[in-house]
PDB file of C-alpha atoms in Angstrom:
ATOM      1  CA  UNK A 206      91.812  -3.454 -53.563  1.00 55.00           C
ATOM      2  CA  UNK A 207      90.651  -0.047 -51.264  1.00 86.00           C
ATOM      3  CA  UNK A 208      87.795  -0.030 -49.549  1.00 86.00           C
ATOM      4  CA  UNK A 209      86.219   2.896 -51.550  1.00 89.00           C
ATOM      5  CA  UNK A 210      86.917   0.670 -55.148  1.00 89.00           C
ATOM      6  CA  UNK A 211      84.825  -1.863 -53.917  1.00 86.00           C
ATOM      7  CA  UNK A 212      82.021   1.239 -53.861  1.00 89.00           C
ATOM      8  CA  UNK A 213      82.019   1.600 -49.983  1.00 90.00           C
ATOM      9  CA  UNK A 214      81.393   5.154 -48.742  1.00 91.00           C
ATOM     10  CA  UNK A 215      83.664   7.380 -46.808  1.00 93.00           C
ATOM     11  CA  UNK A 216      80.989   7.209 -43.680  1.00 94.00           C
ATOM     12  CA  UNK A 217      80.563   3.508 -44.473  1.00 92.00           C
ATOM     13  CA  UNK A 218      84.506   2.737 -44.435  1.00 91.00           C
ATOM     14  CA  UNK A 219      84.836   5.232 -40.619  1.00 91.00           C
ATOM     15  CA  UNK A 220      82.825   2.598 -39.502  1.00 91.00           C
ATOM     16  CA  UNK A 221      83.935  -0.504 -40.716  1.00 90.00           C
ATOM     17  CA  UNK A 222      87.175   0.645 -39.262  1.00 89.00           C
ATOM     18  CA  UNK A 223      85.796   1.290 -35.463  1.00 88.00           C
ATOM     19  CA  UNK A 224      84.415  -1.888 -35.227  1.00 84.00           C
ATOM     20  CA  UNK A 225      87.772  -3.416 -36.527  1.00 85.00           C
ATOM     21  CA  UNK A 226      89.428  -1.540 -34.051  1.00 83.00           C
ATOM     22  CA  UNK A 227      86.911  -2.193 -30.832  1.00 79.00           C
ATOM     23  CA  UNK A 228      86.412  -6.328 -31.794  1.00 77.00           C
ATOM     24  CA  UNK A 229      89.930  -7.081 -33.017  1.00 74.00           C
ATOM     25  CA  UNK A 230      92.213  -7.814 -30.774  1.00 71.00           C
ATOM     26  CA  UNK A 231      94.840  -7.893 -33.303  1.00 69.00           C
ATOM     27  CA  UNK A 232      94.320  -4.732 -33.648  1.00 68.00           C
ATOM     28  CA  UNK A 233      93.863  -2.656 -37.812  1.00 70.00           C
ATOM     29  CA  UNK A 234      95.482  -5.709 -40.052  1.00 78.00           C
ATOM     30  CA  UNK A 235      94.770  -4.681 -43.167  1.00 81.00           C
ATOM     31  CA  UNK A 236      94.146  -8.449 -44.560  1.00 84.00           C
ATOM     32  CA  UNK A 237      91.194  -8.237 -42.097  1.00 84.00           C
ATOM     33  CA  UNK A 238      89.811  -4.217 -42.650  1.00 87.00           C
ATOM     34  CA  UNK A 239      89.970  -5.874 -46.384  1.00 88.00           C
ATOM     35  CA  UNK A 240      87.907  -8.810 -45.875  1.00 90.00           C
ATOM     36  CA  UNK A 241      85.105  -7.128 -43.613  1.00 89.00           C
ATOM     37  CA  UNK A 242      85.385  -4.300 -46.705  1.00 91.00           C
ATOM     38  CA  UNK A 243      84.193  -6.938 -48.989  1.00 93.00           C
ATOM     39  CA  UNK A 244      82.028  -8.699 -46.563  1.00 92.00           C
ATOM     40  CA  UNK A 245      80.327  -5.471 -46.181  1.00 93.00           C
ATOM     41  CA  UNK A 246      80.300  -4.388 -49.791  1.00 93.00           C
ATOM     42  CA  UNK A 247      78.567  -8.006 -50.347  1.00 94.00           C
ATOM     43  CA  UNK A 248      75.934  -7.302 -47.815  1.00 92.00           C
ATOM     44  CA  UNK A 249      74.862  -3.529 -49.749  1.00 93.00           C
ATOM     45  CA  UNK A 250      76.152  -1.984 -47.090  1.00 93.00           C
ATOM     46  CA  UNK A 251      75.775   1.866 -48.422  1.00 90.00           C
ATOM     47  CA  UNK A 252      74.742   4.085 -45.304  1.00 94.00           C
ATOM     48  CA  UNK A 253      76.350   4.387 -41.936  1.00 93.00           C
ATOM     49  CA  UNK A 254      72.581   3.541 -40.286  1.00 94.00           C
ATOM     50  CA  UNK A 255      73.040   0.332 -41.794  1.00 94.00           C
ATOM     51  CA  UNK A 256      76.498  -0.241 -41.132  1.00 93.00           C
ATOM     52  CA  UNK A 257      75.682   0.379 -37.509  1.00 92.00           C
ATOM     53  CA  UNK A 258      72.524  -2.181 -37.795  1.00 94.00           C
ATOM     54  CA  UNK A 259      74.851  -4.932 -38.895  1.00 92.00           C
ATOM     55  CA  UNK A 260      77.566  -4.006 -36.197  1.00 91.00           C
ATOM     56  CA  UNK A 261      74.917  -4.546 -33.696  1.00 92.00           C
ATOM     57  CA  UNK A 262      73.596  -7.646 -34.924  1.00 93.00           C
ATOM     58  CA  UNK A 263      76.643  -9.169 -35.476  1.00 87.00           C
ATOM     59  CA  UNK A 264      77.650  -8.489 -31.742  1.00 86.00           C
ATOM     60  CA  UNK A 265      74.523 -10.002 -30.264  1.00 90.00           C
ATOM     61  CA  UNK A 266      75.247 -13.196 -32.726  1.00 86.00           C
ATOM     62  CA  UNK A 267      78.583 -13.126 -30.835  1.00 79.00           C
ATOM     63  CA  UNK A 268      77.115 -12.492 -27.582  1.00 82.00           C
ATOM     64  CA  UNK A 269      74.500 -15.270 -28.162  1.00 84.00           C
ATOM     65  CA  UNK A 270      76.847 -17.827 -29.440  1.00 78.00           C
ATOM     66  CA  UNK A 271      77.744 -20.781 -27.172  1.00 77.00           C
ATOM     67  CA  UNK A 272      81.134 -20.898 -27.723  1.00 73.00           C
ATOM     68  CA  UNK A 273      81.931 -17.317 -26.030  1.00 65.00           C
ATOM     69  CA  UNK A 274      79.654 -17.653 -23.073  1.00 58.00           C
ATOM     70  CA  UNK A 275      81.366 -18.771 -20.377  1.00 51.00           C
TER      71      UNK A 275
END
């Protein structure tokens, strides 16, 4: 399925695949851009303002996490 069938916008989708490309270090797999797609979709992701919002909190949930603080 492409990102844009699942009704994610063009803006949206630039997005999604920065932070695939900054966090991954697998690097743009496109089993993963798909998931986070969907992930995203399911969340009503529609603007790039809210994309960003999500990328933010979802790095301070990794940040805050026990497991990646050394």
């Amino acid at each position: 399925m492409d990102l844009q069938e699942l009704g994610l916008k063009d803006e949206v989708i630039i997005v999604l695949l920065h932070y695939v490309i900054v966090v991954s270090r697998i690097g743009l797999v496109h089993s993963l851009v798909k998931e986070l797609g969907k992930s995203w979709h399911e969340n009503n992701l529609t603007t790039v303002e809210e994309a960003f919002i999500f990328v933010r909190d979802e790095q301070k949930k990794y940040k805050e996490s026990p497991e990646n603080n050394y």
